[in-house]
Coordinates of C-alpha atoms in Angstrom, one line a residue:
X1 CA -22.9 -7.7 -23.3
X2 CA -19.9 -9.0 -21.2
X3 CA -17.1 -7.5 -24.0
X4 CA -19.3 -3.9 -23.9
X5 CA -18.8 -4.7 -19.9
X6 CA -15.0 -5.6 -20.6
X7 CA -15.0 -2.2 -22.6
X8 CA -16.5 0.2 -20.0
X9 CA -14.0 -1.2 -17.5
X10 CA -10.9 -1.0 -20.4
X11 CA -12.3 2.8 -20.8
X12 CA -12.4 3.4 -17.1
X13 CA -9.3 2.3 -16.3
X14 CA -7.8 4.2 -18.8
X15 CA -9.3 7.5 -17.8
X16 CA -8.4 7.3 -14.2
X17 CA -4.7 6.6 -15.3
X18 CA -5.1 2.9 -13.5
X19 CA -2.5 1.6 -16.0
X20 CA 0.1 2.8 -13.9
X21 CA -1.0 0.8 -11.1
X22 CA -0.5 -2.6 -12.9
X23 CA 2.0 -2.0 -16.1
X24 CA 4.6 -0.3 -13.8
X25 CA 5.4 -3.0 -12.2
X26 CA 4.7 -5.7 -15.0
X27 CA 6.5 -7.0 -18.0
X28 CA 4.7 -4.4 -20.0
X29 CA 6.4 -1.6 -19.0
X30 CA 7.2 -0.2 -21.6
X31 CA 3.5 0.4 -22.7
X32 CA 2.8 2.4 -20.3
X33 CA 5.3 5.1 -21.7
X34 CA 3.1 4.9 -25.1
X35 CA -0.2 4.8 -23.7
X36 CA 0.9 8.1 -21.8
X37 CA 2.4 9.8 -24.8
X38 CA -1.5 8.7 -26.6
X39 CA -3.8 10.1 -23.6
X40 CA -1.8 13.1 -23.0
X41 CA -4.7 14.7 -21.8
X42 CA -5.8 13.1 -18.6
X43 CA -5.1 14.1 -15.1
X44 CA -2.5 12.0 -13.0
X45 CA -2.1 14.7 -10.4
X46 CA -4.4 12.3 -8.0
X47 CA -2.6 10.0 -5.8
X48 CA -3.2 6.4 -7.1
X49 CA -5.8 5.6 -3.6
X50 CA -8.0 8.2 -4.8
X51 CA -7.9 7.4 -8.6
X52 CA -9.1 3.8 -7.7
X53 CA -11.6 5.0 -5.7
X54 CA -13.1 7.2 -8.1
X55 CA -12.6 4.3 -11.1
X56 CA -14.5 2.0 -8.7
X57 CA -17.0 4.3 -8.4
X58 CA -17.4 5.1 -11.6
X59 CA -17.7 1.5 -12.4
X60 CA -20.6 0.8 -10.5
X61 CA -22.5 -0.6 -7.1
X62 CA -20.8 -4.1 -7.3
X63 CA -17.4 -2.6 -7.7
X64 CA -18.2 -0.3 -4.8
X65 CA -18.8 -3.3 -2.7
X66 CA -15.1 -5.1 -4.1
X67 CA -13.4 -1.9 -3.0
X68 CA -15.2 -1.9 0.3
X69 CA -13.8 -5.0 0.8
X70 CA -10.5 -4.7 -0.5
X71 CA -9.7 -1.7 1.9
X72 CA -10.1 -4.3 4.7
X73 CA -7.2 -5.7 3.3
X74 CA -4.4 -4.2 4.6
X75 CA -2.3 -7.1 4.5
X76 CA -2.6 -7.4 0.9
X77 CA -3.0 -3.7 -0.4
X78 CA -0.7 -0.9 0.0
X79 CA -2.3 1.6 2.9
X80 CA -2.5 4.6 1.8
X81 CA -4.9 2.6 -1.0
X82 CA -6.3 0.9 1.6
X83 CA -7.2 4.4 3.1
X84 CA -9.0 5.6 0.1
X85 CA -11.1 2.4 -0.6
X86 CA -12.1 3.0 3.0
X87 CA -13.8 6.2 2.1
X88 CA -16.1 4.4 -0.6
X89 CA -19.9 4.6 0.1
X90 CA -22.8 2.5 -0.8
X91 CA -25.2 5.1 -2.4
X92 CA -27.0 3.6 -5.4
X93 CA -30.6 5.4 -6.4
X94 CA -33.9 3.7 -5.9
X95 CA -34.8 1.9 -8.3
X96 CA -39.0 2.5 -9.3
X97 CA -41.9 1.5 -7.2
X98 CA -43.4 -0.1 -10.0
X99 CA -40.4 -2.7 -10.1
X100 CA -41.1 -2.9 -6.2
X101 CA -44.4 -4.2 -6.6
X102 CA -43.7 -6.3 -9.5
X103 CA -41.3 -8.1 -7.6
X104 CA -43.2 -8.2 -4.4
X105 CA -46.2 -9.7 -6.1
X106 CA -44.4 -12.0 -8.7
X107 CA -42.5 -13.8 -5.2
X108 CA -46.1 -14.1 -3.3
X109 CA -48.2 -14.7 -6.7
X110 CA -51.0 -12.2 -5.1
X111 CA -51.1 -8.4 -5.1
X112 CA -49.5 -6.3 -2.6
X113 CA -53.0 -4.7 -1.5
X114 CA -53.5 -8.0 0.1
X115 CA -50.1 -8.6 1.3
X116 CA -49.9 -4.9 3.0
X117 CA -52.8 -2.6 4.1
X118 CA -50.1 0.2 3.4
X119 CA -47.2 0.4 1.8
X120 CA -44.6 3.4 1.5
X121 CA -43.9 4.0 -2.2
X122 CA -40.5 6.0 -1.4
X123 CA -37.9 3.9 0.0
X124 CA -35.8 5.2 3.5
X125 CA -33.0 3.2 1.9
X126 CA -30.9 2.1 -1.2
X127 CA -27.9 0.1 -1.6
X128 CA -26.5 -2.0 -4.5
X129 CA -28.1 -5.2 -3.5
X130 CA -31.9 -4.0 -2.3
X131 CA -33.7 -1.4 -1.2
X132 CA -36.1 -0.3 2.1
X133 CA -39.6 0.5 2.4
X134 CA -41.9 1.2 5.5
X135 CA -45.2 -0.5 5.0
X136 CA -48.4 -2.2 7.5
X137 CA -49.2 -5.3 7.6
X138 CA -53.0 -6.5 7.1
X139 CA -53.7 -6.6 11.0
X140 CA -51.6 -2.6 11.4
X141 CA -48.7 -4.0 12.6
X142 CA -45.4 -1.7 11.1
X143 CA -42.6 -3.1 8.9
X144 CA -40.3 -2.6 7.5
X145 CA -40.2 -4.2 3.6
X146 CA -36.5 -5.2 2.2
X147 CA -36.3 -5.8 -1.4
X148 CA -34.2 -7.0 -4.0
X149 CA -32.8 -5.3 -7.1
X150 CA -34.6 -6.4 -10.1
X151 CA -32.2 -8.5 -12.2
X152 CA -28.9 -7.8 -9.6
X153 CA -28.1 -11.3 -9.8
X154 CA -27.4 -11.8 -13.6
X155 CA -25.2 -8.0 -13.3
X156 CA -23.6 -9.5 -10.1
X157 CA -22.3 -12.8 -11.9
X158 CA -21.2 -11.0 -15.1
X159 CA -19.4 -8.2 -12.5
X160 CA -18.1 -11.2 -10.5
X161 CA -16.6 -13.2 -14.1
X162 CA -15.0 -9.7 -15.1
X163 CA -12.9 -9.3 -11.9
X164 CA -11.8 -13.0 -12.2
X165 CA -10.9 -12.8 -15.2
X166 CA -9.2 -9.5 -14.2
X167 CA -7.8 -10.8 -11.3
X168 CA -6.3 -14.1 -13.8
X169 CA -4.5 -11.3 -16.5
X170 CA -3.0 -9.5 -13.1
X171 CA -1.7 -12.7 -11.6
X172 CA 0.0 -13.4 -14.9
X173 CA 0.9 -9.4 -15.8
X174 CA 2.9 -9.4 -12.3
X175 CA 5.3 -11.3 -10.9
X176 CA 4.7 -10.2 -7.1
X177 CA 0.3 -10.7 -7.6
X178 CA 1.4 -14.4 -6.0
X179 CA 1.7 -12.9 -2.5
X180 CA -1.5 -10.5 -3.6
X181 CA -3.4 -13.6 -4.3
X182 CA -6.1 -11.8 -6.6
X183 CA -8.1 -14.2 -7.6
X184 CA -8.2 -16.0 -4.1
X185 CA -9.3 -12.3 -3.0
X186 CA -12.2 -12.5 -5.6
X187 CA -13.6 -15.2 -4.8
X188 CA -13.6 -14.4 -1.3
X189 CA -15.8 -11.7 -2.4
X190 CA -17.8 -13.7 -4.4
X191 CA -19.3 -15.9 -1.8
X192 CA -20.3 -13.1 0.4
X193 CA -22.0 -10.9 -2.2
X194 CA -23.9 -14.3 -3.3
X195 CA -25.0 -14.5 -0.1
X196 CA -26.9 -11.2 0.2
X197 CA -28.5 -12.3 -3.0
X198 CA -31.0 -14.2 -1.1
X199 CA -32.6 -12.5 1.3
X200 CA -34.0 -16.2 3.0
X201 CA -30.3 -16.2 4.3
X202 CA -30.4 -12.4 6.0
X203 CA -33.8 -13.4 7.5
X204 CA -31.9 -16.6 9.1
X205 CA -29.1 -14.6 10.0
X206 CA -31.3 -12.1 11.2
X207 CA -33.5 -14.5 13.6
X208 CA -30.3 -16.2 14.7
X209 CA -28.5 -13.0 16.5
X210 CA -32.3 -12.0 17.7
X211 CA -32.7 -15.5 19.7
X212 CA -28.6 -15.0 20.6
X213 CA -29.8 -11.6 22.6
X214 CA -33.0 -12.6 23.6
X215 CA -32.6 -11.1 27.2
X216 CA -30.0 -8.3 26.4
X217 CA -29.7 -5.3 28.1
X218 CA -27.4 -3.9 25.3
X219 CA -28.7 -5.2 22.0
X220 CA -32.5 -5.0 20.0
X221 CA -32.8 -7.3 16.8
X222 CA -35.6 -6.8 14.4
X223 CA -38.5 -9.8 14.6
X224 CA -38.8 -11.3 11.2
X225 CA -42.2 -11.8 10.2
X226 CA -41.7 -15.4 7.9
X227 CA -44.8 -15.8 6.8
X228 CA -43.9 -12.8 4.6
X229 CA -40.2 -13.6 3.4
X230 CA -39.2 -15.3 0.2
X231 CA -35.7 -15.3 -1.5
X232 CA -36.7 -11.8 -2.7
X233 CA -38.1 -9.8 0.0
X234 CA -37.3 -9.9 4.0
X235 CA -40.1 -8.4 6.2
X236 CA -39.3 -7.8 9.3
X237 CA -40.1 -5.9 12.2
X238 CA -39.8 -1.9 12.1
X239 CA -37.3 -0.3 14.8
X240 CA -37.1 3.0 16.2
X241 CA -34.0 4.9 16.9
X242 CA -31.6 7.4 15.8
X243 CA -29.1 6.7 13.7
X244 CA -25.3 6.5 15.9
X245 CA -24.0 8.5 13.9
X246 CA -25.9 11.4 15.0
X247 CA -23.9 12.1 18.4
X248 CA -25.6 15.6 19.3
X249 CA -29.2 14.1 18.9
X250 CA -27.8 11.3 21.0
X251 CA -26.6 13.7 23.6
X252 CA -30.2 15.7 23.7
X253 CA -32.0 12.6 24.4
X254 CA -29.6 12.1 28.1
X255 CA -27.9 9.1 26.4
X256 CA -24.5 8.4 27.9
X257 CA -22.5 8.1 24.8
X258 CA -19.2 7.0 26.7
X259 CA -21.5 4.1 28.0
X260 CA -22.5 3.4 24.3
X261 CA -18.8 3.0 23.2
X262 CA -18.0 0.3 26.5
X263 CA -21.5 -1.2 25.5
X264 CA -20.2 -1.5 21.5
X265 CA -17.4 -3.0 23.1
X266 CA -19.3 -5.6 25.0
X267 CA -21.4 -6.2 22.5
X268 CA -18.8 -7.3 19.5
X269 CA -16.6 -9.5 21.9
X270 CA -20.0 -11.3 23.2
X271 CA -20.7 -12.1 19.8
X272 CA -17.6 -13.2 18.8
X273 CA -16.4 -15.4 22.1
X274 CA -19.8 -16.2 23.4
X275 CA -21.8 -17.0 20.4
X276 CA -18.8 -17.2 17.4
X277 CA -21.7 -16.0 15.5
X278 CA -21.3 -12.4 14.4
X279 CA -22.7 -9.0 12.8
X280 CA -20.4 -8.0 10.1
X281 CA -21.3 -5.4 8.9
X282 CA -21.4 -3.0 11.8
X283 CA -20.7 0.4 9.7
X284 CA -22.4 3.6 11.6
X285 CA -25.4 3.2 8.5
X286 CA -26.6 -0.3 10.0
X287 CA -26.1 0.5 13.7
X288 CA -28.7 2.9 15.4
X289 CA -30.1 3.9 19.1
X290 CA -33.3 3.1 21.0
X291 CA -34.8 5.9 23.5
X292 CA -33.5 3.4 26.2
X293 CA -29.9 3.5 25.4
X294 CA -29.8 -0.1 23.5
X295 CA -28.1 -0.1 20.6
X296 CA -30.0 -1.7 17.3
X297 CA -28.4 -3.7 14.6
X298 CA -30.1 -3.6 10.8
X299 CA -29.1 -5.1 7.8
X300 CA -27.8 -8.8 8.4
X301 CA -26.6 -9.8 4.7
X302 CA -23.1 -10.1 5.8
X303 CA -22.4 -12.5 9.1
X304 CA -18.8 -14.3 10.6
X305 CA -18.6 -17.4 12.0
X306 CA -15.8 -18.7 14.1
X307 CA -15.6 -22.5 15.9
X308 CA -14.8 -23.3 19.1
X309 CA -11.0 -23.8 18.1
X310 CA -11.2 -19.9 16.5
X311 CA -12.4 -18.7 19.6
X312 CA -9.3 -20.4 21.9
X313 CA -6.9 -19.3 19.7
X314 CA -8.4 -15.3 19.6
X315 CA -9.0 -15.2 23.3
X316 CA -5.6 -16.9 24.0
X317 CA -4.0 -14.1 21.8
X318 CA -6.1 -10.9 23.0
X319 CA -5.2 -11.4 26.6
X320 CA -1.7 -12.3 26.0
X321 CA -1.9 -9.3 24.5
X322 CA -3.3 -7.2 27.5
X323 CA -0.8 -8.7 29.7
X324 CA 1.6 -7.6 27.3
X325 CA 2.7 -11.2 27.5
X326 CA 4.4 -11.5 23.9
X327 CA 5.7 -14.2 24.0
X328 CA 2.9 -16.2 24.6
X329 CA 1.9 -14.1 21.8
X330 CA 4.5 -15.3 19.4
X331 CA 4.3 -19.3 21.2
X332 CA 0.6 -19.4 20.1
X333 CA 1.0 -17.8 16.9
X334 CA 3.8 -21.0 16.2
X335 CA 1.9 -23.7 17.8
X336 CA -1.5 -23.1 15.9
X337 CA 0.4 -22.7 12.7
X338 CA 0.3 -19.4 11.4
X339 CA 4.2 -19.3 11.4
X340 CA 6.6 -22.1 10.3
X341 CA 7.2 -24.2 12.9
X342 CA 11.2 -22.7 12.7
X343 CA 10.5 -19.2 13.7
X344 CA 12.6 -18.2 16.1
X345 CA 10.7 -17.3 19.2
X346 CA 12.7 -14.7 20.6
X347 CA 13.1 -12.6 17.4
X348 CA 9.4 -13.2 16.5
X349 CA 8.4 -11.6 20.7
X350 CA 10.7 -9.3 20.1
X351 CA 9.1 -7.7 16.8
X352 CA 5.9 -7.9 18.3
X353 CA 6.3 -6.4 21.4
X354 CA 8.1 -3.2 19.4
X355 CA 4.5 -3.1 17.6
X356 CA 2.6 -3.3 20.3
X357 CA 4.1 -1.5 23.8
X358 CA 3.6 2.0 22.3
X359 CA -0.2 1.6 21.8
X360 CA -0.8 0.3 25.7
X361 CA -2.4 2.8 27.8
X362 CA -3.5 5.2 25.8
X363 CA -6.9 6.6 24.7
X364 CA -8.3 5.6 20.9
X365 CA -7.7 9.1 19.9
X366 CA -4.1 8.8 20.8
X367 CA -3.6 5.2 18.6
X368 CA -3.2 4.9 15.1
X369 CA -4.6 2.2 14.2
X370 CA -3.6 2.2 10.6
X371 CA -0.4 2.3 11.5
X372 CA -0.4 -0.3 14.0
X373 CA -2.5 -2.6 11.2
X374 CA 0.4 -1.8 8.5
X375 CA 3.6 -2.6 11.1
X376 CA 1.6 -5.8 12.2
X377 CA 1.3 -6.9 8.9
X378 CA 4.5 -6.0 7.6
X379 CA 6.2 -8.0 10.4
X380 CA 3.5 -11.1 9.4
X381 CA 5.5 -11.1 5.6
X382 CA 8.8 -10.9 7.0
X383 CA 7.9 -14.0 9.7
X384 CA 5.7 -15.6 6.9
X385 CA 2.4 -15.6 8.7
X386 CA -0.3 -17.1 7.0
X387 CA -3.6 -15.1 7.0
X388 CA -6.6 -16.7 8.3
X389 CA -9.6 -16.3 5.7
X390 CA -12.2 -17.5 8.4
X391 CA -11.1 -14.0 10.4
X392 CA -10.6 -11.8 7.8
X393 CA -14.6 -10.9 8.2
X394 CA -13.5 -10.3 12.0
X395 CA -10.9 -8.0 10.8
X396 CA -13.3 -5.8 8.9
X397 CA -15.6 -5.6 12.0
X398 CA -13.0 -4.5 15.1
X399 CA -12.0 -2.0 12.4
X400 CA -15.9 -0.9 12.7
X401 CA -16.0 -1.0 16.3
X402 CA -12.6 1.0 16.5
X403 CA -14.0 3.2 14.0
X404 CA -17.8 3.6 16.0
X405 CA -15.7 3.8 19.7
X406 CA -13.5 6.7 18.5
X407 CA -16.5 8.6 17.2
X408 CA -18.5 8.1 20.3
X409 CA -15.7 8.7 23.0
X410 CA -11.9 9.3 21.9
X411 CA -10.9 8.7 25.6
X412 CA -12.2 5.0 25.3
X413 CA -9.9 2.5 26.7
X414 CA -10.4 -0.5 24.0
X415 CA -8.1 -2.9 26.0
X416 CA -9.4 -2.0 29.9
X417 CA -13.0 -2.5 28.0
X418 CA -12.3 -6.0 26.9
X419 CA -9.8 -7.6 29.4
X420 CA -12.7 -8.1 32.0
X421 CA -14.9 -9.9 29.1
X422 CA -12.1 -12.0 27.9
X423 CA -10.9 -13.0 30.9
X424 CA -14.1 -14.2 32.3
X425 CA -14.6 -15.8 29.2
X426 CA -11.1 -18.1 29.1
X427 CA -12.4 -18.7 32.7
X428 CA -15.7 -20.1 31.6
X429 CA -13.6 -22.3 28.9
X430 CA -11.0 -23.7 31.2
X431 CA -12.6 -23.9 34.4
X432 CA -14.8 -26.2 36.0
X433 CA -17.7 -25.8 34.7
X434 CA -16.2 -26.5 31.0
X435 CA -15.1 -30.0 32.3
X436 CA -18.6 -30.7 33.6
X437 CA -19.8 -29.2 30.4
X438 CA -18.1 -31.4 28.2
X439 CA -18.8 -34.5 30.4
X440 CA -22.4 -33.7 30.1
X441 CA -21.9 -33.2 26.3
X442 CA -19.8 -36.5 25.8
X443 CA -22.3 -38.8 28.5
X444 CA -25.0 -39.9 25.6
X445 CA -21.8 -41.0 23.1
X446 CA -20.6 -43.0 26.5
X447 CA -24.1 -44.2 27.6
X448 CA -24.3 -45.5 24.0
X449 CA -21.2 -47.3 22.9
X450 CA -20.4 -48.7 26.8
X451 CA -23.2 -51.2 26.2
X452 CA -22.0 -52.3 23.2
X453 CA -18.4 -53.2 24.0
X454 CA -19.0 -56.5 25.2
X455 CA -21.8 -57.7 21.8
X456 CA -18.5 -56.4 19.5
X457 CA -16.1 -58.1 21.5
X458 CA -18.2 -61.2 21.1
X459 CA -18.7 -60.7 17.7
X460 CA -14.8 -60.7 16.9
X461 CA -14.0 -63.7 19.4
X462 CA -16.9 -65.5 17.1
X463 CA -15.3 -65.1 13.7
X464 CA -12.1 -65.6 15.6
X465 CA -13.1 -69.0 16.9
X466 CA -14.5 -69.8 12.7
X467 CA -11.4 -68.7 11.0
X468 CA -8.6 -70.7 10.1
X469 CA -5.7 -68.8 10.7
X470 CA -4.8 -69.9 14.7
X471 CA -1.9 -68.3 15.5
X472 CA -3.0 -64.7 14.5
X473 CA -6.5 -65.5 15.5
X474 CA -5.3 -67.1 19.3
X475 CA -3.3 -63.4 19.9
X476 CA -6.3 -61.5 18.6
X477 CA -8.4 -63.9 21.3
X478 CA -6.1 -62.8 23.5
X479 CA -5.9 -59.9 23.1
X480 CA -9.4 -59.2 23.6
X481 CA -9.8 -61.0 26.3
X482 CA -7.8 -58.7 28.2
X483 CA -9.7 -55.9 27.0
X484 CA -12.7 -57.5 28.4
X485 CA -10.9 -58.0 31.8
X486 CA -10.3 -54.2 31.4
X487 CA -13.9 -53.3 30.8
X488 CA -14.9 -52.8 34.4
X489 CA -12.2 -50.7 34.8
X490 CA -13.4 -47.8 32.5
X491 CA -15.4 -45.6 34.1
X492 CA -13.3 -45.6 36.9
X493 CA -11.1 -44.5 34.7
X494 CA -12.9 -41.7 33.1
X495 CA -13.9 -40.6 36.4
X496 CA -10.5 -40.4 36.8
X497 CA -10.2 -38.5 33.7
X498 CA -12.5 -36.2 34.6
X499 CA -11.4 -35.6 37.9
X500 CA -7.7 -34.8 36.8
X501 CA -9.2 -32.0 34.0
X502 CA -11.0 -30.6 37.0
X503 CA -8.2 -30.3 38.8
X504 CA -5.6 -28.9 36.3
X505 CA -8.5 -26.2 35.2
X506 CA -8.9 -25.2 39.1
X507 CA -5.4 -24.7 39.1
X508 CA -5.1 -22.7 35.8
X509 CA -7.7 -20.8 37.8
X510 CA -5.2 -20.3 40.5
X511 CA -2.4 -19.1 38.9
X512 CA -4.5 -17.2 36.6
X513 CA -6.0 -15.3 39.6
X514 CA -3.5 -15.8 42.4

């Protein structure tokens, strides 16, 4: 089955003149002259985006999902491919309603008359992974039914060994796949996608961003109803709203769509500096609107995380960036180590600010983004800046957002939007109330090793008074006697501590806001 596989990708290839792509700038050259003088016949008239678009769509739902997430890519992918992948959608058909049930009943081991008084044999969704259905629970309540694609996982891991080895022949073919890093790219892909396989996972995700906006004025999250999940089938609760993309319907209902785009705004930046815990799939298909005006997030297979030193390091960058402060920029792009520690500060400011200082006050309709994105990352090769794979998913989503923002209002101001968040959020991180945050945070691992200084201490003076070795053992003695002479001093000392970060973060407040 996997050579037939191998063959249907060979033949695809092949027909969508993809051998250009790869033997034009291999060893093997010159084959591509013969293989051109043997299939005369097909079109090349295409530009190369669009021929790998159609070959990827052509190959199936899993290669769909590759491309989708190659196009995010764009410092690894020439654009104007980049541009095309874009365009790929996620349309598979339904699969049958008897396979719906079969599954459904084979995860609960009952039948689905018990499990649901009423069930909606045609789905109102389906994508590569799963599919939608509407359906009532035994008491009336409404849900709505995910469920998995008979057999997906066995097609996903022979799709997933194919591109390997795909990506393995590509890095050898080429000389310049190194930079590309192929297989590095596959795998990437390859823990995501496994990760929508179980729909236990989504569920979590799901009830994780629902408890994160518990008592948000912006965002609704579906409930998940447990009792009636298993790795194959998510129930959850059933939402209401229209779908963003539909502006005019938006508009008829008295919806203030250029609220919606500063609310979008507010939303992605909470998620990512408040919670590092975010939606990443945020395409117009999973994003829809309540009657009130709150926005409504579906489909959670695909989640970011970022830590607390992710967060710093983002916040520290985007409102250097809204000060138009580049060289604190290029200093914080050095000191966490995404450029050698050599660059030359200057010349690295200097690049970025000739990036940058066109884009600055002006409306989303007036930036192009794709540019901006391809001059960014041109000028990360030339300074060697290493790409982050723990933001690459945060990539993909501002891309959304920028995407959603300019559909909703092109005279949306994406930096006025977010300098207000971010800078109340550095404030929360370096004022006050972080000190006494992280003194309340590190008080139980102080209330629990102060006590036992003194019983170690002891301990080592013991084995130091039954060991023969004197003169090393009197200077350890010593030593530690001192350090006992020293224990009252400490938590003088680390109110001291504490006092001094208080007073260095009210003065970063200062300046900040002077």
């Amino acid at each position: 089955m996997r050579l037939l596989r191998l063959f249907k990708i060979l033949r695809i290839a092949l027909r969508f003149s993809l051998d250009e792509l790869i033997l034009s700038h291999t060893r093997l050259r010159p084959l591509q002259r013969v293989l051109n003088r043997l299939l005369f016949w097909r079109d090349s008239s295409t530009s190369r985006g669009e021929r790998l678009r159609l070959a990827f769509e052509a190959l199936g739902p899993i290669f769909v999902k590759f491309g989708q997430m190659l196009s995010t890519r764009r410092d690894l992918i020439p654009l104007d491919i980049a541009d095309q992948l874009a365009r790929l959608q996620d349309r598979v058909p339904p699969f049958p309603y008897a396979q719906v049930v079969s599954t459904i009943e084979t995860a609960f081991g009952q039948p689905i008359t018990s499990l649901f008084s009423q069930f909606d044999e045609t789905p109102v969704a389906s994508a590569s992974v799963a599919q939608v259905h509407f359906a009532h629970l035994p008491d009336g309540t409404p849900v709505a039914v995910k469920v998995l694609r008979p057999g997906i996982g066995s097609i996903i891991e022979k799709d997933l060994a194919l591109l390997d080895t795909g990506a393995w022949l590509f890095s050898k073919l080429w000389h310049e796949a190194r930079r590309l890093k192929p297989r590095e790219i596959v795998a990437e892909f390859a823990r995501h996608t496994h990760g929508e396989l179980d729909l236990m996972l989504e569920a979590a995700n799901c009830s994780q961003l629902k408890r994160n906006f518990a008592d948000s004025t912006l965002l609704l999250i579906p409930d998940v109803h447990w009792d009636w999940c298993r790795e194959q089938v998510m129930v959850m609760e059933r939402m209401h709203g229209t779908p963003i993309s539909q502006i005019e319907q938006l508009r008829a209902q008295g919806l203030d769509i250029p609220k919606l785009a500063r609310d979008g705004v507010e939303i992605f930046f909470t998620q990512v500096f408040r919670d590092g815990f975010f939606h990443a799939d945020m395409h117009p298909g999973n994003i829809q609107v309540a009657a009130d005006g709150r926005y409504i997030a579906l489909d959670f297979g695909i989640v970011g995380t970022l830590d607390d030193i992710d967060k710093e390091y983002l916040a520290r960058n985007f409102l250097a960036f809204f000060r138009r402060d580049y060289r604190e920029v290029a200093k914080a792009h050095v000191e966490s180590g995404w450029v050698p520690k050599d660059t030359p500060i200057p010349e690295f400011e200097t690049a970025i600010r000739a990036i940058c200082e066109p884009i600055f006050d002006k409306p989303l309709k007036e930036i192009s983004f794709g540019r901006t994105l391809l001059a960014l990352f041109q000028m990360a090769r030339r300074f060697g800046v290493i790409i982050q794979p723990q933001l690459i998913m945060l990539q993909k989503t501002l891309l959304n957002i920028e995407g959603l923002g300019r559909d909703l209002d092109p005279e949306l101001d994406l930096w006025k939007t977010a300098r207000p968040f971010l800078e109340r959020w550095m404030s929360e991180q370096l004022g006050w109330r972080s000190v006494m945050r992280n003194v309340r945070a590190e008080l139980p691992f102080w209330g629990k090793i102060l006590p036992q200084i003194p019983r170690l201490m002891h301990h080592q003076l013991q084995r130091a008074h039954d060991t023969p070795l004197q003169p090393e053992l009197s200077a350890l003695i010593e030593s530690q006697r001192r350090q006992h002479s020293a224990l009252k001093w400490i938590a003088v000392a680390l109110l001291v501590l504490v006092l001094l970060q208080a007073a260095a973060a009210y003065l970063y407040w200062v300046a900040a806001h002077g």
